[in-house]
Coordinates of C-alpha atoms in Angstrom, one line a residue:
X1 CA 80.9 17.1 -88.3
X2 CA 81.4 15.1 -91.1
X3 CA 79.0 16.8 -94.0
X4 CA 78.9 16.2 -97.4
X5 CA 80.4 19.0 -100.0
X6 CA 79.1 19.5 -103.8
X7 CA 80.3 16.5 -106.0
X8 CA 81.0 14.0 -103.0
X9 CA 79.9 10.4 -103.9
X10 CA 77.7 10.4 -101.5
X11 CA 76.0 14.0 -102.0
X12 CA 73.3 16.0 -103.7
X13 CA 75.8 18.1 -105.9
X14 CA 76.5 17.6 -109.6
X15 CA 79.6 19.5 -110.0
X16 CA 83.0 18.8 -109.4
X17 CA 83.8 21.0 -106.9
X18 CA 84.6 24.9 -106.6
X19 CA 85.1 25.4 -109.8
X20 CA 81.6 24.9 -110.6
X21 CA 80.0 27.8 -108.0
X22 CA 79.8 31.4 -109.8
X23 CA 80.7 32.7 -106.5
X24 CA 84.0 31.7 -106.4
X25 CA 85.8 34.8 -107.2
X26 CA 84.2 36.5 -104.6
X27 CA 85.3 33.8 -102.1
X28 CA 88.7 33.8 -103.4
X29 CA 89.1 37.5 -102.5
X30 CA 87.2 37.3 -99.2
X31 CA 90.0 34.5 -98.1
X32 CA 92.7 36.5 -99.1
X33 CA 91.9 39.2 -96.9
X34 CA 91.4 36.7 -94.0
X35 CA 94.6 35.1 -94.6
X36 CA 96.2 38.7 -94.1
X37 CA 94.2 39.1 -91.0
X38 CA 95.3 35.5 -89.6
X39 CA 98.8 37.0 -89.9
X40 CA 100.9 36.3 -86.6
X41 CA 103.0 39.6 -86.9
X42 CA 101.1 42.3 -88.8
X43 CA 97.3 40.7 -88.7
X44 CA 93.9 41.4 -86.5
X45 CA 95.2 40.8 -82.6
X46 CA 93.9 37.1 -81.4
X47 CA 94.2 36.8 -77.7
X48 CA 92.5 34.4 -75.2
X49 CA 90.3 36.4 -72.7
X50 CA 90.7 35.4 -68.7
X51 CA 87.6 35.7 -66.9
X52 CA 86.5 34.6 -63.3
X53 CA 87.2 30.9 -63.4
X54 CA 86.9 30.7 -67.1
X55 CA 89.0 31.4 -70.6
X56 CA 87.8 32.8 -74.0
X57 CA 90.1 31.6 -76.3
X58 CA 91.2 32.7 -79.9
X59 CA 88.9 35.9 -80.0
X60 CA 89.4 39.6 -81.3
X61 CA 87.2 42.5 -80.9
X62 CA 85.3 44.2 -83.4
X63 CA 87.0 47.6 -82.6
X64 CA 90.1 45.7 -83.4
X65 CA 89.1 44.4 -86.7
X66 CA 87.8 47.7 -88.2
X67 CA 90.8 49.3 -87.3
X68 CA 92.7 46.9 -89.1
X69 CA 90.8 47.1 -92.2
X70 CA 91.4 50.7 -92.3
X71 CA 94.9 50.4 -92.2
X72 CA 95.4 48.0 -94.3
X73 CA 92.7 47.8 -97.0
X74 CA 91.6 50.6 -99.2
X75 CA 88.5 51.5 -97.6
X76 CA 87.3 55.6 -96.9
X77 CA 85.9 55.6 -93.8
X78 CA 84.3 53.0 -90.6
X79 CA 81.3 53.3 -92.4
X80 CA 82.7 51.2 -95.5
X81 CA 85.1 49.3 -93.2
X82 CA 81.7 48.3 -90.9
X83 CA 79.6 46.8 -94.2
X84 CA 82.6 45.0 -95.7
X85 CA 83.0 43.6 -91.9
X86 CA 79.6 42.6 -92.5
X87 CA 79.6 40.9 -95.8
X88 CA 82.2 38.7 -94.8
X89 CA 81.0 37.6 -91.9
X90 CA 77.7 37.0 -93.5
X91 CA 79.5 34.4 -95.4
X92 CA 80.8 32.7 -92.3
X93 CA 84.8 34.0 -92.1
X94 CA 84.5 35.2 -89.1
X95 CA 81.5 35.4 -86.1
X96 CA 80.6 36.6 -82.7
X97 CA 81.1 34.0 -80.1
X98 CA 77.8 34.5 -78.4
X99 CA 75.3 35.3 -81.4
X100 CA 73.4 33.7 -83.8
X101 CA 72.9 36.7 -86.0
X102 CA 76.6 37.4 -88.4
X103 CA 77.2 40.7 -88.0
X104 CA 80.0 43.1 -86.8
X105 CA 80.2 46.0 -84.6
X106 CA 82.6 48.3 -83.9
X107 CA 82.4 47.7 -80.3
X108 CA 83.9 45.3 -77.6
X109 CA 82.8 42.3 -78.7
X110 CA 84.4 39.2 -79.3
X111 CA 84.6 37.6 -82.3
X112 CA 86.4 34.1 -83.9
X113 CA 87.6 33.3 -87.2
X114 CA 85.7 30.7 -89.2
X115 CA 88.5 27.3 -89.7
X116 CA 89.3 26.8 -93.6
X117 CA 87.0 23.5 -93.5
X118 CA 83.8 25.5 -93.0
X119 CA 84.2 28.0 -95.7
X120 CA 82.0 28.6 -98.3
X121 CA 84.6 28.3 -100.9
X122 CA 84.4 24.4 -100.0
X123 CA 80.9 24.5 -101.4
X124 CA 79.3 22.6 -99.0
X125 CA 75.7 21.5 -99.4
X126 CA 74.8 20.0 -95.8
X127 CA 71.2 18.5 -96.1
X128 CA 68.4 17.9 -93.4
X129 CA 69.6 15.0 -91.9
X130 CA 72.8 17.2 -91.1
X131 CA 71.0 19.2 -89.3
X132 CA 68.8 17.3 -87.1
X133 CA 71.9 15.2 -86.5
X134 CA 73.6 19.0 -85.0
X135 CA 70.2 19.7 -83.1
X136 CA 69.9 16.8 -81.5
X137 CA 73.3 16.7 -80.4
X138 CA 73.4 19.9 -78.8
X139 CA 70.6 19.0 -77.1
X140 CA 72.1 16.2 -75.6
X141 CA 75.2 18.4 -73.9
X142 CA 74.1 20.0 -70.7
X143 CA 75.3 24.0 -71.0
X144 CA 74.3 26.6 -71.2
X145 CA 76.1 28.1 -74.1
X146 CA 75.0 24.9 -76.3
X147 CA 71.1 25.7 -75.6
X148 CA 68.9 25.7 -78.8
X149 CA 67.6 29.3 -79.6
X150 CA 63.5 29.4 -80.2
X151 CA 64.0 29.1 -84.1
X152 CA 66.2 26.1 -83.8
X153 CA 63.8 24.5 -81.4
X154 CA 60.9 24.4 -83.7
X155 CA 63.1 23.5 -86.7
X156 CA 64.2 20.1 -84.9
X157 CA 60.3 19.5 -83.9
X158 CA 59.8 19.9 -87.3
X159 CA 62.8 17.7 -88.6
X160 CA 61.3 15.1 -86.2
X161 CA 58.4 15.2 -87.7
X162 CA 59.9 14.8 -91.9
X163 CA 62.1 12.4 -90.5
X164 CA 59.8 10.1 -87.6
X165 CA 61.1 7.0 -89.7
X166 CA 64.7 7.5 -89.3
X167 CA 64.9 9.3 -86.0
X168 CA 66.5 6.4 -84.4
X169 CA 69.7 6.2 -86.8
X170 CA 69.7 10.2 -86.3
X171 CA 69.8 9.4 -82.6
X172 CA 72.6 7.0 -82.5
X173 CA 74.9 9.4 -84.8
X174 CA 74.7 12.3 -82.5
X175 CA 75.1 10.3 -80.0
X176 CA 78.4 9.3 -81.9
X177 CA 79.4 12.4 -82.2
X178 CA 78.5 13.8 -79.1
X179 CA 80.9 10.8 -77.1
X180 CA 83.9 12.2 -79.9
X181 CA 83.6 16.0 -78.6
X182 CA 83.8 15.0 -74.7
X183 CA 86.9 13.4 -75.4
X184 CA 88.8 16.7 -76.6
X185 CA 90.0 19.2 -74.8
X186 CA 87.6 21.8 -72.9
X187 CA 89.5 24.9 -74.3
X188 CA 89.4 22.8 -78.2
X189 CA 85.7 21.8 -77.8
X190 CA 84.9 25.5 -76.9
X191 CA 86.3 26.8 -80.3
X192 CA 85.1 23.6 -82.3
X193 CA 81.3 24.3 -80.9
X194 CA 81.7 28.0 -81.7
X195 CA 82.7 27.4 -85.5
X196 CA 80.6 24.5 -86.5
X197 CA 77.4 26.9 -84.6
X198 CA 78.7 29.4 -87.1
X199 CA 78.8 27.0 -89.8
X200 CA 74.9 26.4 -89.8
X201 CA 73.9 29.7 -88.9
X202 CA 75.7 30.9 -92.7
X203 CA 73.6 27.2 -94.0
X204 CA 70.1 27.9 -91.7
X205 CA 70.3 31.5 -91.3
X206 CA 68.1 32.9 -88.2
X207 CA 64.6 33.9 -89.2
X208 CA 64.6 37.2 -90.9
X209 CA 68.6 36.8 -92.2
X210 CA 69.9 36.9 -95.6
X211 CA 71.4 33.6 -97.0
X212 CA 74.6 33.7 -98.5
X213 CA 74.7 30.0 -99.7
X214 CA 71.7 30.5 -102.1
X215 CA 73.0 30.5 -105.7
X216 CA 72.3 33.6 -108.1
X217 CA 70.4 31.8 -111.1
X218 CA 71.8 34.9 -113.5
X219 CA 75.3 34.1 -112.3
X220 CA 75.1 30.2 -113.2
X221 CA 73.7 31.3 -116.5
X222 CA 76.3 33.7 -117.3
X223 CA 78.7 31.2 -116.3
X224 CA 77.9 28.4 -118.6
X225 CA 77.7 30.7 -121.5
X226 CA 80.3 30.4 -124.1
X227 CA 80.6 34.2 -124.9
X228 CA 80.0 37.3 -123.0
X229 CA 77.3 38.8 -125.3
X230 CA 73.4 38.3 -125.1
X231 CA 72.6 36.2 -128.1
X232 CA 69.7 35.4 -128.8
X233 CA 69.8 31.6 -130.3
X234 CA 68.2 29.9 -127.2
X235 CA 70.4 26.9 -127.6
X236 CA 73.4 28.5 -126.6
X237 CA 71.8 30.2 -123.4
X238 CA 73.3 26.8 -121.1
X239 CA 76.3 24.7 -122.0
X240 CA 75.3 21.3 -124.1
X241 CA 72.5 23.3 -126.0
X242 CA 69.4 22.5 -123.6
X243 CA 67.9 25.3 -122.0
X244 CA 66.7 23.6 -118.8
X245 CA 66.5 19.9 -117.8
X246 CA 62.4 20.1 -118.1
X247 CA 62.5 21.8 -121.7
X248 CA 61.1 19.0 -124.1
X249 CA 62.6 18.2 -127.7
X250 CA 59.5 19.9 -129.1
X251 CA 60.5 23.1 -127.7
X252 CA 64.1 22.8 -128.8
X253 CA 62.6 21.7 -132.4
X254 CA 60.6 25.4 -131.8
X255 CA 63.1 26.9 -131.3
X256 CA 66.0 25.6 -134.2
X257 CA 63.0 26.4 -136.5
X258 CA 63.3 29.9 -135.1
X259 CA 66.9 29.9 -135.5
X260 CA 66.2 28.8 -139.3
X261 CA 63.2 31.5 -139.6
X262 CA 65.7 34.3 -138.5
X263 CA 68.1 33.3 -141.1
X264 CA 70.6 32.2 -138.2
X265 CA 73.1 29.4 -138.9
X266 CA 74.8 27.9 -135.3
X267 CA 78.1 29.6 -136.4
X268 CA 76.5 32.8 -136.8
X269 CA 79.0 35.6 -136.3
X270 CA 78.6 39.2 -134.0
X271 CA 77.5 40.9 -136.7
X272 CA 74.2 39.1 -137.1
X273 CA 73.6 38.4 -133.3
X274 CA 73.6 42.1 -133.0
X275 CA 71.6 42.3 -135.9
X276 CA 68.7 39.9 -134.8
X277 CA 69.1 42.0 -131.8
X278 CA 67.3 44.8 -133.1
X279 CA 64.2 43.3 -134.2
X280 CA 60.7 45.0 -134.0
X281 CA 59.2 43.6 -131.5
X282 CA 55.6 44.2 -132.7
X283 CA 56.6 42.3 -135.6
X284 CA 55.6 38.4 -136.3
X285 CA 59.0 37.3 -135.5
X286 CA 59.4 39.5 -132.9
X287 CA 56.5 38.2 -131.2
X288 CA 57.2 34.9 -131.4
X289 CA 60.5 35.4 -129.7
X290 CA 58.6 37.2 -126.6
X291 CA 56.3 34.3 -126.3
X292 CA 58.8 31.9 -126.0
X293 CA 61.3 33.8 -123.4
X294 CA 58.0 34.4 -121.3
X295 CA 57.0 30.6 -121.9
X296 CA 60.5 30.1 -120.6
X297 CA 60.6 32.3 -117.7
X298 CA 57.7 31.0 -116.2
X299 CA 59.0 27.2 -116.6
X300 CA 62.0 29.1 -114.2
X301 CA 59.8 30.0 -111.8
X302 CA 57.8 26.9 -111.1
X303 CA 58.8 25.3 -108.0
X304 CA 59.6 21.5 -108.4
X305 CA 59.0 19.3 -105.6
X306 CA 60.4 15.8 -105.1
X307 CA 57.7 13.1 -105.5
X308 CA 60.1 11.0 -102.3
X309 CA 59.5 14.1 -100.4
X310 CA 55.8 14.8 -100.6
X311 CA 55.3 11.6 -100.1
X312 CA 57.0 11.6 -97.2
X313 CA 54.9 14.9 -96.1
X314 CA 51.5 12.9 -96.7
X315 CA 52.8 9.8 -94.7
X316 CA 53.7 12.4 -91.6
X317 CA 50.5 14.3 -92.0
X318 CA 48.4 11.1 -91.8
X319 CA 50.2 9.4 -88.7
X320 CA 50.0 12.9 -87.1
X321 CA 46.1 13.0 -87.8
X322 CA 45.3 9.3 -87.4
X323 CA 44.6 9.4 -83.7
X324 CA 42.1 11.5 -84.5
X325 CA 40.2 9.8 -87.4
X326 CA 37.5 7.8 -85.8
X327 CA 37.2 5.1 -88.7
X328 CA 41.0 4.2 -87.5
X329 CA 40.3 4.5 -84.2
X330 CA 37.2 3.6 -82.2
X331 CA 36.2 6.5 -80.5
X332 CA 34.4 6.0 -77.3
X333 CA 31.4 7.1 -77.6
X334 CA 30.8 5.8 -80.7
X335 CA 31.6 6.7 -84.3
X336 CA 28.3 8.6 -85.4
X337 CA 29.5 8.0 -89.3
X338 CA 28.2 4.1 -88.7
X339 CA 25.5 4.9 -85.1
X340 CA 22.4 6.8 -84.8
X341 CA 24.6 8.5 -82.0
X342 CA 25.8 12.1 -81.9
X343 CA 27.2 11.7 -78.5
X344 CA 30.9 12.0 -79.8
X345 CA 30.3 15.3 -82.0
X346 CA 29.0 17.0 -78.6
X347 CA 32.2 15.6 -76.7
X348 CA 34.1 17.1 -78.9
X349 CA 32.3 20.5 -78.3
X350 CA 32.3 20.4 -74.3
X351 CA 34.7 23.1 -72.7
X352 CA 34.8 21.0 -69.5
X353 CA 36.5 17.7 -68.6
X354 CA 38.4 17.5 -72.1
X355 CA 40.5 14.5 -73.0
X356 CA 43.9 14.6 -73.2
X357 CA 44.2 13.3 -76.6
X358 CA 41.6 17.1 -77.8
X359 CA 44.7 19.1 -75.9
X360 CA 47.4 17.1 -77.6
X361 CA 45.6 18.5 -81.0
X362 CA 46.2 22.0 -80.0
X363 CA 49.8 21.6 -80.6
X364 CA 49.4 20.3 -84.6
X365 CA 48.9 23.8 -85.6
X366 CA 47.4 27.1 -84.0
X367 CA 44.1 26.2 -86.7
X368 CA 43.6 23.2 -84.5
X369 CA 43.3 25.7 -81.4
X370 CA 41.3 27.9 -82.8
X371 CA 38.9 25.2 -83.9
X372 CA 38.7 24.0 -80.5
X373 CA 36.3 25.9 -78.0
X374 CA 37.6 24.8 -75.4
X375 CA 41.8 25.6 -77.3
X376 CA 40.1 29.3 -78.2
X377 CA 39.2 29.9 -74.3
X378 CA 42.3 28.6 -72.9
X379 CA 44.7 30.7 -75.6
X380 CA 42.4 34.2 -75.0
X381 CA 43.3 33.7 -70.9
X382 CA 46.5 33.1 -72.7
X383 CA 46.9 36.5 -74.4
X384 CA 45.5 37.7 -72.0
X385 CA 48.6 37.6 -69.7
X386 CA 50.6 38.8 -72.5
X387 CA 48.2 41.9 -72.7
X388 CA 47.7 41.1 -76.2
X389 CA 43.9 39.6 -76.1
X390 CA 42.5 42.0 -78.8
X391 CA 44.8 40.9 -81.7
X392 CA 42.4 37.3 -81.3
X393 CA 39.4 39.5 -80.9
X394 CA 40.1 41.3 -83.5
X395 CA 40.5 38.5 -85.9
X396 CA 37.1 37.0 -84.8
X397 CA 35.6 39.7 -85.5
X398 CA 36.8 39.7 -88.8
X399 CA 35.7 36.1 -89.7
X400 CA 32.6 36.9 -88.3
X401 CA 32.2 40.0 -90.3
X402 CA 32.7 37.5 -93.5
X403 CA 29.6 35.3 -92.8
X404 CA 27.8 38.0 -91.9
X405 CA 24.2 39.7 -93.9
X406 CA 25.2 41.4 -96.5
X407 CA 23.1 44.5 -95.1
X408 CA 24.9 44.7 -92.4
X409 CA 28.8 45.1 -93.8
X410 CA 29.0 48.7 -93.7
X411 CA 28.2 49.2 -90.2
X412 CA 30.3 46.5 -89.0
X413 CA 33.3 47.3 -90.8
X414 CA 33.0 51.0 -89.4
X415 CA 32.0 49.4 -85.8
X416 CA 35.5 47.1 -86.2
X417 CA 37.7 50.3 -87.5
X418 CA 36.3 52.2 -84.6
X419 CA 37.3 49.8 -81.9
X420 CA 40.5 48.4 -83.2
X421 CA 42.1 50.8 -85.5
X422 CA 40.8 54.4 -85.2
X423 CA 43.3 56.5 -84.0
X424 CA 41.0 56.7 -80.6
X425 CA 40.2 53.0 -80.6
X426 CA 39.5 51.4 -77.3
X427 CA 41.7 48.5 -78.4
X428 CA 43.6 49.5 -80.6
X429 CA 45.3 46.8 -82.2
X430 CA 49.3 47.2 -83.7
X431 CA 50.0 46.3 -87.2
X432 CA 52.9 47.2 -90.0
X433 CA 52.5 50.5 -91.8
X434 CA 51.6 48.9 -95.3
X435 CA 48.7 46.7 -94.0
X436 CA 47.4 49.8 -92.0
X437 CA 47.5 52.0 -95.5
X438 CA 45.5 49.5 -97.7
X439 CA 42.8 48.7 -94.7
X440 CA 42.7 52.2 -94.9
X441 CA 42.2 52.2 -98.4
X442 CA 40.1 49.3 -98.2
X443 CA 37.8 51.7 -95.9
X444 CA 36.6 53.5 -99.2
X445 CA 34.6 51.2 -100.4
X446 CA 34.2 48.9 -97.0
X447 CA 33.0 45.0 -97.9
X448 CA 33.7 41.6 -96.1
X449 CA 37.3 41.5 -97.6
X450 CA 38.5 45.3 -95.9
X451 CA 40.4 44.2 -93.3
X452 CA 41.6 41.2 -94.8
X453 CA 45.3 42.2 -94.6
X454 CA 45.4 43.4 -91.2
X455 CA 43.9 40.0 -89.8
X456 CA 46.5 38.1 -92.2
X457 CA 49.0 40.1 -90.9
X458 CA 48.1 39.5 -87.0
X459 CA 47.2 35.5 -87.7
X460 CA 50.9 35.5 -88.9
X461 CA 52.2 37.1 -86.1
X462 CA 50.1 34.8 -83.4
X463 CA 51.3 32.2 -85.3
X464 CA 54.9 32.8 -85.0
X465 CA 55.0 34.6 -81.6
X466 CA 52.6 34.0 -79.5
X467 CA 51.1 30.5 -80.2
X468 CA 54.9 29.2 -80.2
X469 CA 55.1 30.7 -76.9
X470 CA 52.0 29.0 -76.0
X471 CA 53.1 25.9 -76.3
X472 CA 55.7 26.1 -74.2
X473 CA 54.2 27.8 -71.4
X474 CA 53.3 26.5 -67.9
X475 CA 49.9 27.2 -68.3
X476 CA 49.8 24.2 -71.3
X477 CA 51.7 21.9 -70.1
X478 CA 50.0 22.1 -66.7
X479 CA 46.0 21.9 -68.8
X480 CA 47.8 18.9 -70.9
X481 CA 49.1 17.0 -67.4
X482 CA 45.5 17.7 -65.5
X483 CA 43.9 16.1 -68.6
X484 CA 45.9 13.2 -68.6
X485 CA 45.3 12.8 -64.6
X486 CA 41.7 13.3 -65.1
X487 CA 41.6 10.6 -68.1
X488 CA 43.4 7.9 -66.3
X489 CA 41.1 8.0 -62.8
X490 CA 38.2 7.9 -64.9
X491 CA 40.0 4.9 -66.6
X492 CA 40.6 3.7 -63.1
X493 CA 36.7 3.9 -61.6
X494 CA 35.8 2.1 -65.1
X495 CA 37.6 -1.0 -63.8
X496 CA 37.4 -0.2 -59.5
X497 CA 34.3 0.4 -57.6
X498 CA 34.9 3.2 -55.3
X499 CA 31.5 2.1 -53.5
X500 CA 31.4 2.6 -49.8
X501 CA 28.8 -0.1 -49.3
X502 CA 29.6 -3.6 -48.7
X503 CA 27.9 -6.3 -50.5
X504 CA 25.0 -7.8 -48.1
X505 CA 26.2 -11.0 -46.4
X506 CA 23.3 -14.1 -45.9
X507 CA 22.7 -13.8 -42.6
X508 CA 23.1 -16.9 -40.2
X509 CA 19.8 -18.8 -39.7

């Protein structure tokens, strides 16, 4: 558990510490109200649960944590008590021993208290590698409590992916780690698996949580300023007179001239801050200044993107794809790029007696599937168990609709409305409220494009539900394991004649 915290040598941070994170006051407060809770004699009641042939220890309920907060903290009514519970265990103070989600409830439910080394006032800033090492060593401790959720699963097959290179070293530290924890005691590694679980669920939040960690750019702003008030000299906007690392001397040139333009000096008093304050803004100057705070808001938004780590994405994306390039590998039959032959093209179209390394592709991505005829017909029996065929049908139906004569659109669009969404469709599909309002929209003036949203919307939810699911299904691994079989006896009778004839003998004279 030994991750790195903002400013350590050997970390990603630039600041010194805790003093450096706008959130700090917040945190300060938050801890002071745990402190009071921790209290032996007048705090939240912490008790260790007996159950059949197994303890709980250090737990309280939620009941018994709302019911201290309002007693002893100034809050109105459970209502407030309940989202204050909530905020603070958002931010990892305290958790329920058997969810991944931070909440409280006022209810039976046990609940720990986050360990001063995991809290967010610590600004920790635990990177990738972190986290694979954590994923990889709960999946190395048989139990059941210590099981990787879905989510977590598919983040550490994608961390093996980002980090193939180094997966070994990743190994062999949580395999460190994971020797350390056996060695403690079984009521100590209970609570120490608990918090540090905590720890990266405030860090890598489950799908569809907020995340407390990420840093509100007006608060850094605000806190590098040298005064309270909005001035509008650009240079003092951040402490040391640059606006953002990216902004060129040009643009600071720009903007002293500006400064000069607006008869500002840099020790310009309230008085004419407030009074540049009030410029037209249809005026010359005034529009000059717009131009550059939108120039500068957009250089805000851009995304910036490590040239180490794209590169790094490229090298994974072309290992992952180079079994399946036939200039790297031979194919057999044939590479019809360099032969008259076409054989391999129509392999790769067959739906029967498929080689294992077509199936394998169906797991890159659930566009590889769908590519595949043979991935599209084995998926549709798929949904079909889940009764949720039509969403693919559906979305066929749409991409056909795209390529098809232009003559045509209306008539399809009202024949694909009819069957899928109509309030009396025949298979009826079930999408959110806002994509159903603009396809209904859309129905106005129908074109290829009208249903755009609604297949978006159900491509995103195969992709996330059931294709995932796919994957990990019986009926794949079982398709991937017969193909294998079939490959290898047919690698077999390429080398073995399974001829029942014997070879004619010269017969004695």
């Amino acid at each position: 558990m030994a991750y790195r915290r903002k400013g350590d040598p050997g970390g990603n941070g630039q600041g010194s510490g805790g003093d450096d994170n706008p959130n700090q006051i917040v945190y300060r407060k938050m801890e002071r109200i745990v402190e009071k809770m921790q209290d032996e004699q007048h705090g939240v009641p912490v008790k260790t649960v007996k159950s059949f042939m197994s303890k709980i220890p250090s737990v309280f309920t939620g009941s018994d944590l709302i019911l201290w907060m309002m007693k002893h903290l100034d809050v109105e009514d459970q209502t407030e008590a309940l989202h204050l519970g909530h905020l603070m265990s958002a931010h990892g103070y305290f958790f329920p021993i058997d969810d991944h989600v931070l909440t409280i409830k006022a209810d039976g439910t046990f609940y720990r208290f986050q360990t001063p080394y995991f809290w967010p006032s610590n600004c920790w800033e635990p990177e990738n590698t972190d986290y694979a090492v954590y994923l990889c060593k709960r999946t190395m401790q048989n139990k059941t409590r210590l099981e990787l959720a879905d989510y977590e699963a598919e983040n550490l097959a994608r961390l093996q992916k980002m980090f193939s290179r180094k997966w070994e070293f990743i190994f062999m530290q949580a395999e460190a780690q994971a020797k350390v924890d056996k060695k403690r005691d079984k009521l100590e590694r209970k609570v120490l698996d608990s918090q540090e679980r905590a720890f990266w669920d405030v860090h890598r939040p489950v799908p569809g949580c907020v995340n407390t960690t990420e840093m509100d750019i007006k608060k850094a702003c605000r806190m590098n300023k040298p005064t309270k008030t909005t001035k509008v000299h650009f240079q003092s906007a951040v402490s040391g007179g640059r606006i953002s690392p990216s902004v060129s001397e040009m643009e600071i040139t720009s903007t002293q001239d500006i400064k000069v333009e607006l008869k500002l000096s840099p020790s310009c008093n309230q008085t004419d801050v407030r009074r540049v304050s009030y410029i037209n803004p249809n005026s010359e100057k005034g529009q000059l200044i717009t131009d550059i705070i939108l120039a500068l808001n957009k250089r805000l938004e851009r995304q910036n993107v490590k040239i180490s780590k794209v590169s790094d994405l490229y090298i994974n994306f072309f290992e992952q794809y180079q079994e399946y390039d036939a200039f790297l590998v031979a194919p057999e039959p044939s590479n019809p790029w360099i032969s008259d032959s076409v054989d391999y093209w129509d392999l790769e179209k067959q739906t029967k007696d498929i080689p294992a390394r077509r199936v394998r592709r169906w797991a890159i991505s659930l566009n590889e599937l769908l590519k595949d005829p043979a991935g599209r017909e084995q998926f549709f029996k798929f949904l079909e168990k889940e009764f949720s065929a039509e969403n693919l049908k559906f979305w066929d139906a749409v991409q056909e609709l795209k390529q098809g004569h232009s003559k045509d659109i209306p008539n399809k669009v009202q024949e694909i409305w009819n069957l899928y969404l109509a309030p009396d469709a025949k298979e009826a599909i079930n999408i959110d409220s806002k994509s159903f309002e603009v396809t209904k929209r859309n129905m106005e003036h129908p074109d290829r494009w009208t249903f755009e949203e609604a297949a978006a919307h159900l491509y995103q939810l195969m992709k996330s539900d059931k294709y995932s699911r796919y994957l990990r299904s019986e009926m794949y691994k079982e398709y991937l394991n017969g193909m294998k079989k079939k490959t290898s006896v047919k690698g077999i009778r390429s080398v073995i004649s399974f001829s029942g004839k014997k070879e004619p003998t010269p017969s004695s004279s």
